[in-house]
Amino acid sequence: MSVVQLALVVNPRSGAGRNADEIVALLEGDGRSVATFELDDVDAAAASGADRLVIAGGDGSIGCAFEAAARHGVPLAVLPAGTANDFARAMGIPPSIEQAAPTAVDPDAEERAVWGGLIDGRPFVNVASIGLGVYAAEQAAPMKSLLGPVAYGVGAAVAAFRGRYARARVLVDGEEVFDGDAWQVLIGASGSFGGVAQLPLSDPDTPELEAFVLPSGPRASLLRRAWGMRHGGSRGGVQVSQGREIVVDLDPDRQWNVDGEVLDLGDVTVRPLGPARVLVPPGAQGDAR
């Protein structure tokens, strides 16, 4: 079926800093029309009757568009415009706006039914975490414009030396799986984060979420554990569980890193979101399994 109408949502504050006119020029042609919307109007864009919803932004913006696309049943095309672009990597979507634009207008693009997550009602598509992930994101933020995705690696290294434990109790589908001090608790949808890392059990093709806990221990072990996560595995006694409802109770005054954004959420309940029909190039192979 031909693609005639596109609803384009652009976040100009994302890492690529592209304006809507530049992106419209990439998408128009062959009888297609493109209507542009602000990020705050993503629900209106999804409900506009367009053939496809197109989001140009980082992973936080993609989460908002993902939720709207799932609710309104419109296919979602992703134009990566963030710093790490972890969701695009997980889906096998090319890493730049110019490279991904042809998929957004390709009538033969594949539709992949993908599940995300809702953390206390807020959508996310990759990972929500407490502990070192929050400290790493805070350290990386001022370096992203200069270093790009490398900033996350630098932030993680600083976090490994200066971060502190988080006291957490984790329940998966009503069963307690952890209660104690942890370097990090991560909840994965696609499970991709930090530009290179992949949680071992996360599968965006299913509604099950992953709870990944790095218990407290010697700082020297963090590098070995990080290496295992980079390669989609686990090392050093981490605890991994899957389920459709994950509850995390925290000590007060602890923040969350949700797809790269640091938020004051406290205790949370996380449930599946989706599926949304995400457009991917034919034969795309992403990092997420």
Coordinates of C-alpha atoms in Angstrom, one line a residue:
M1 CA 0.0 0.0 0.0
S2 CA 1.4 3.4 -0.9
V3 CA 2.3 5.8 1.9
V4 CA 0.4 9.1 1.3
Q5 CA 0.2 10.9 4.6
L6 CA 2.9 11.2 7.3
A7 CA 2.5 12.8 10.7
L8 CA 6.0 14.0 11.8
V9 CA 6.9 14.8 15.4
V10 CA 10.2 16.5 15.9
N11 CA 12.1 17.1 19.2
P12 CA 14.5 19.9 18.3
R13 CA 16.2 19.5 21.7
S14 CA 17.5 16.0 20.9
G15 CA 21.2 15.4 20.3
A16 CA 21.0 15.9 16.5
G17 CA 19.2 19.3 16.9
R18 CA 17.5 19.1 13.6
N19 CA 14.5 21.3 12.6
A20 CA 11.3 20.1 11.1
D21 CA 11.8 21.7 7.7
E22 CA 15.0 19.8 7.1
I23 CA 13.3 16.5 7.9
V24 CA 10.1 17.3 5.9
A25 CA 12.4 17.8 2.8
L26 CA 13.7 14.2 3.3
L27 CA 10.2 12.7 3.5
E28 CA 8.2 14.6 0.9
G29 CA 7.9 13.5 -2.7
D30 CA 6.1 10.9 -4.8
G31 CA 2.7 12.3 -3.8
R32 CA 3.4 12.2 0.0
S33 CA 2.3 15.0 2.3
V34 CA 3.9 15.6 5.7
A35 CA 2.1 17.3 8.6
T36 CA 4.4 18.5 11.5
F37 CA 3.5 18.4 15.2
E38 CA 5.3 19.5 18.4
L39 CA 6.3 16.8 20.8
D40 CA 3.6 17.9 23.2
D41 CA 1.1 17.1 20.5
V42 CA 2.2 13.6 19.7
D43 CA -1.2 12.1 20.7
A44 CA -2.9 14.4 18.1
A45 CA -0.3 13.3 15.5
A46 CA -1.1 9.7 16.1
A47 CA -4.8 10.3 16.0
S48 CA -4.6 12.5 12.8
G49 CA -5.4 9.7 10.4
A50 CA -1.9 9.6 8.8
D51 CA -0.6 6.4 7.3
R52 CA 2.4 6.6 9.6
L53 CA 3.6 8.4 12.7
V54 CA 7.2 9.5 12.3
I55 CA 9.3 10.5 15.4
A56 CA 12.6 12.4 15.1
G57 CA 14.2 12.5 18.5
G58 CA 16.1 10.7 21.1
D59 CA 15.0 7.6 23.1
G60 CA 13.0 9.7 25.6
S61 CA 11.0 11.2 22.7
I62 CA 10.6 7.8 21.1
G63 CA 8.9 6.5 24.3
C64 CA 6.2 9.2 24.0
A65 CA 5.6 8.4 20.4
F66 CA 5.7 4.7 21.0
E67 CA 2.9 4.9 23.6
A68 CA 0.7 7.1 21.2
A69 CA 1.3 4.7 18.3
A70 CA 0.4 1.7 20.3
R71 CA -2.8 3.3 21.6
H72 CA -4.0 4.5 18.2
G73 CA -2.8 1.6 16.2
V74 CA -0.7 3.6 13.7
P75 CA 2.7 2.3 12.5
L76 CA 5.7 4.1 14.0
A77 CA 8.8 5.2 12.0
V78 CA 11.8 6.2 14.0
L79 CA 14.4 8.8 12.8
P80 CA 17.2 8.6 15.4
A81 CA 18.1 12.1 16.5
G82 CA 19.5 11.5 20.0
T83 CA 23.0 10.8 21.4
A84 CA 23.1 7.1 21.9
N85 CA 20.0 6.1 19.9
D86 CA 19.8 2.8 21.8
F87 CA 16.3 1.9 20.6
A88 CA 17.3 2.3 16.9
R89 CA 20.3 0.0 17.6
A90 CA 18.0 -2.6 19.2
M91 CA 15.6 -2.6 16.2
G92 CA 18.3 -2.6 13.4
I93 CA 17.2 0.9 12.3
P94 CA 20.1 2.9 10.7
P95 CA 21.7 5.3 13.1
S96 CA 21.0 8.7 11.5
I97 CA 18.0 10.6 10.2
E98 CA 19.2 10.5 6.6
Q99 CA 19.8 6.8 6.7
A100 CA 16.5 6.0 8.4
A101 CA 14.3 8.3 6.4
P102 CA 13.9 5.8 3.4
T103 CA 12.3 3.2 5.8
A104 CA 9.8 5.8 7.0
V105 CA 8.4 6.2 3.4
D106 CA 9.1 2.7 2.1
P107 CA 5.7 0.9 1.4
D108 CA 7.6 -2.4 1.8
A109 CA 9.1 -1.7 5.2
E110 CA 8.5 -4.4 7.7
E111 CA 6.3 -3.8 10.7
R112 CA 7.7 -5.3 13.9
A113 CA 5.3 -5.7 16.9
V114 CA 7.4 -4.4 19.8
W115 CA 6.7 -4.1 23.5
G116 CA 7.9 -1.2 25.7
G117 CA 7.3 -0.4 29.4
L118 CA 5.3 1.9 31.6
I119 CA 7.0 3.0 34.8
D120 CA 4.3 4.5 37.0
G121 CA 2.5 5.5 33.8
R122 CA 5.5 7.0 32.0
P123 CA 6.5 5.2 28.8
F124 CA 10.0 3.9 28.0
V125 CA 11.4 1.7 25.3
N126 CA 14.9 0.7 26.6
V127 CA 15.8 0.6 30.3
A128 CA 14.8 2.3 33.5
S129 CA 17.4 2.1 36.3
I130 CA 18.4 3.2 39.7
G131 CA 21.9 3.4 41.3
L132 CA 24.9 3.8 39.1
G133 CA 22.9 4.5 36.0
V134 CA 21.5 7.7 37.4
Y135 CA 25.0 8.9 38.5
A136 CA 26.4 8.0 35.0
A137 CA 23.6 9.9 33.2
E138 CA 24.2 13.0 35.3
Q139 CA 28.0 12.9 34.6
A140 CA 27.4 12.3 30.9
A141 CA 24.9 15.1 30.3
P142 CA 27.4 18.0 30.1
M143 CA 29.7 16.0 27.8
K144 CA 27.2 14.7 25.2
S145 CA 27.4 17.7 22.8
L146 CA 31.2 17.3 22.7
L147 CA 31.7 13.5 22.9
G148 CA 28.4 12.1 21.6
P149 CA 27.8 8.5 22.7
V150 CA 31.3 8.3 24.2
A151 CA 30.0 10.5 27.0
Y152 CA 28.0 7.6 28.4
G153 CA 31.1 5.5 28.7
V154 CA 32.9 8.3 30.5
G155 CA 29.9 8.8 32.8
A156 CA 29.8 5.1 33.6
A157 CA 33.5 5.1 34.4
V158 CA 33.1 8.0 36.8
A159 CA 30.1 6.3 38.3
A160 CA 32.0 3.1 39.0
F161 CA 34.5 5.1 41.1
R162 CA 32.2 7.5 42.8
G163 CA 28.7 6.0 42.8
R164 CA 27.0 4.6 45.8
Y165 CA 24.7 1.7 46.6
A166 CA 20.9 1.9 46.4
R167 CA 18.8 0.1 49.0
A168 CA 16.0 -1.7 47.1
R169 CA 13.4 -4.4 47.3
V170 CA 12.4 -5.9 44.0
L171 CA 9.2 -8.0 43.3
V172 CA 8.5 -9.7 40.0
D173 CA 4.9 -10.8 39.5
G174 CA 4.4 -10.6 43.2
E175 CA 7.5 -12.6 44.2
E176 CA 10.3 -11.0 46.0
V177 CA 13.6 -11.5 44.1
F178 CA 15.9 -9.1 45.9
D179 CA 16.0 -7.1 49.1
G180 CA 19.2 -5.3 50.0
D181 CA 21.9 -3.0 48.7
A182 CA 22.6 -2.9 45.0
W183 CA 24.9 -1.0 42.7
Q184 CA 22.2 -0.9 40.2
V185 CA 18.7 -2.2 39.4
L186 CA 17.7 -2.1 35.8
I187 CA 14.3 -2.9 34.2
G188 CA 14.5 -3.7 30.6
A189 CA 12.0 -3.5 27.7
S190 CA 14.3 -3.7 24.7
G191 CA 17.2 -3.8 27.2
S192 CA 19.6 -1.6 25.2
F193 CA 21.3 1.3 26.9
G194 CA 24.5 3.3 27.1
G195 CA 25.3 3.1 23.4
V196 CA 26.8 -0.4 23.7
A197 CA 25.1 -2.4 26.5
Q198 CA 22.4 -5.1 26.2
L199 CA 20.6 -6.8 29.1
P200 CA 20.8 -10.6 28.7
L201 CA 17.1 -11.6 28.7
S202 CA 15.3 -8.6 27.3
D203 CA 13.2 -9.3 24.3
P204 CA 11.1 -6.5 22.8
D205 CA 9.0 -9.0 20.9
T206 CA 7.4 -10.2 24.1
P207 CA 5.6 -8.4 26.9
E208 CA 7.9 -9.8 29.6
L209 CA 10.1 -7.2 31.3
E210 CA 13.5 -8.0 32.7
A211 CA 14.7 -7.1 36.2
F212 CA 18.5 -7.0 36.4
V213 CA 20.1 -6.5 39.8
L214 CA 23.8 -5.9 40.5
P215 CA 24.1 -6.5 44.2
S216 CA 26.6 -4.5 46.2
G217 CA 30.1 -5.7 46.4
P218 CA 33.7 -4.7 45.6
R219 CA 34.1 -1.8 43.2
A220 CA 36.8 -3.8 41.4
S221 CA 34.1 -6.2 40.2
L222 CA 32.1 -3.5 38.4
L223 CA 34.3 -3.5 35.3
R224 CA 34.0 -7.2 34.8
R225 CA 30.2 -7.0 35.2
A226 CA 30.0 -4.1 32.8
W227 CA 31.9 -6.1 30.2
G228 CA 29.4 -8.9 30.5
M229 CA 26.4 -6.6 30.0
R230 CA 28.1 -5.0 27.0
H231 CA 28.0 -8.4 25.3
G232 CA 24.4 -9.3 26.3
G233 CA 25.4 -11.5 29.1
S234 CA 25.8 -11.4 32.9
R235 CA 28.8 -12.0 35.1
G236 CA 29.7 -11.8 38.8
G237 CA 26.6 -13.0 40.6
V238 CA 24.0 -10.6 39.1
Q239 CA 20.3 -11.6 39.6
V240 CA 18.1 -11.7 36.5
S241 CA 14.3 -12.3 36.5
Q242 CA 11.4 -11.8 34.0
G243 CA 7.8 -10.9 34.5
R244 CA 4.9 -8.6 33.6
E245 CA 4.8 -6.6 36.7
I246 CA 7.9 -5.4 38.5
V247 CA 7.7 -3.4 41.7
V248 CA 10.7 -1.6 43.1
D249 CA 10.6 -0.1 46.6
L250 CA 13.5 2.3 47.4
D251 CA 15.0 4.2 50.2
P252 CA 13.8 7.8 50.0
D253 CA 15.4 10.4 47.8
R254 CA 16.6 8.1 45.1
Q255 CA 16.1 9.0 41.4
W256 CA 15.6 7.0 38.2
N257 CA 17.3 7.0 34.8
V258 CA 14.5 6.4 32.3
D259 CA 15.8 6.1 28.8
G260 CA 18.5 8.6 29.6
E261 CA 16.4 11.1 31.5
V262 CA 16.9 11.5 35.3
L263 CA 13.5 11.6 37.1
D264 CA 12.2 11.8 40.7
L265 CA 10.0 8.8 40.8
G266 CA 10.8 6.9 44.1
D267 CA 8.9 3.6 44.5
V268 CA 7.5 2.4 41.2
T269 CA 5.4 -0.3 39.5
V270 CA 6.5 -1.2 36.0
R271 CA 4.2 -3.0 33.5
P272 CA 4.4 -3.8 29.7
L273 CA 3.4 -1.2 27.1
G274 CA 2.3 -2.2 23.6
P275 CA 2.6 -3.7 21.3
A276 CA 3.4 -0.9 18.8
R277 CA 4.1 -1.6 15.1
V278 CA 7.6 -0.3 14.6
L279 CA 8.8 0.1 11.0
V280 CA 12.2 -1.6 10.3
P281 CA 14.2 -2.1 7.1
P282 CA 13.6 -5.4 5.4
G283 CA 15.7 -8.1 7.1
A284 CA 16.8 -5.7 9.8
Q285 CA 18.9 -7.4 12.6
G286 CA 19.0 -5.4 15.8
D287 CA 21.0 -6.0 19.0
A288 CA 17.9 -6.9 21.1
R289 CA 17.1 -10.6 21.1

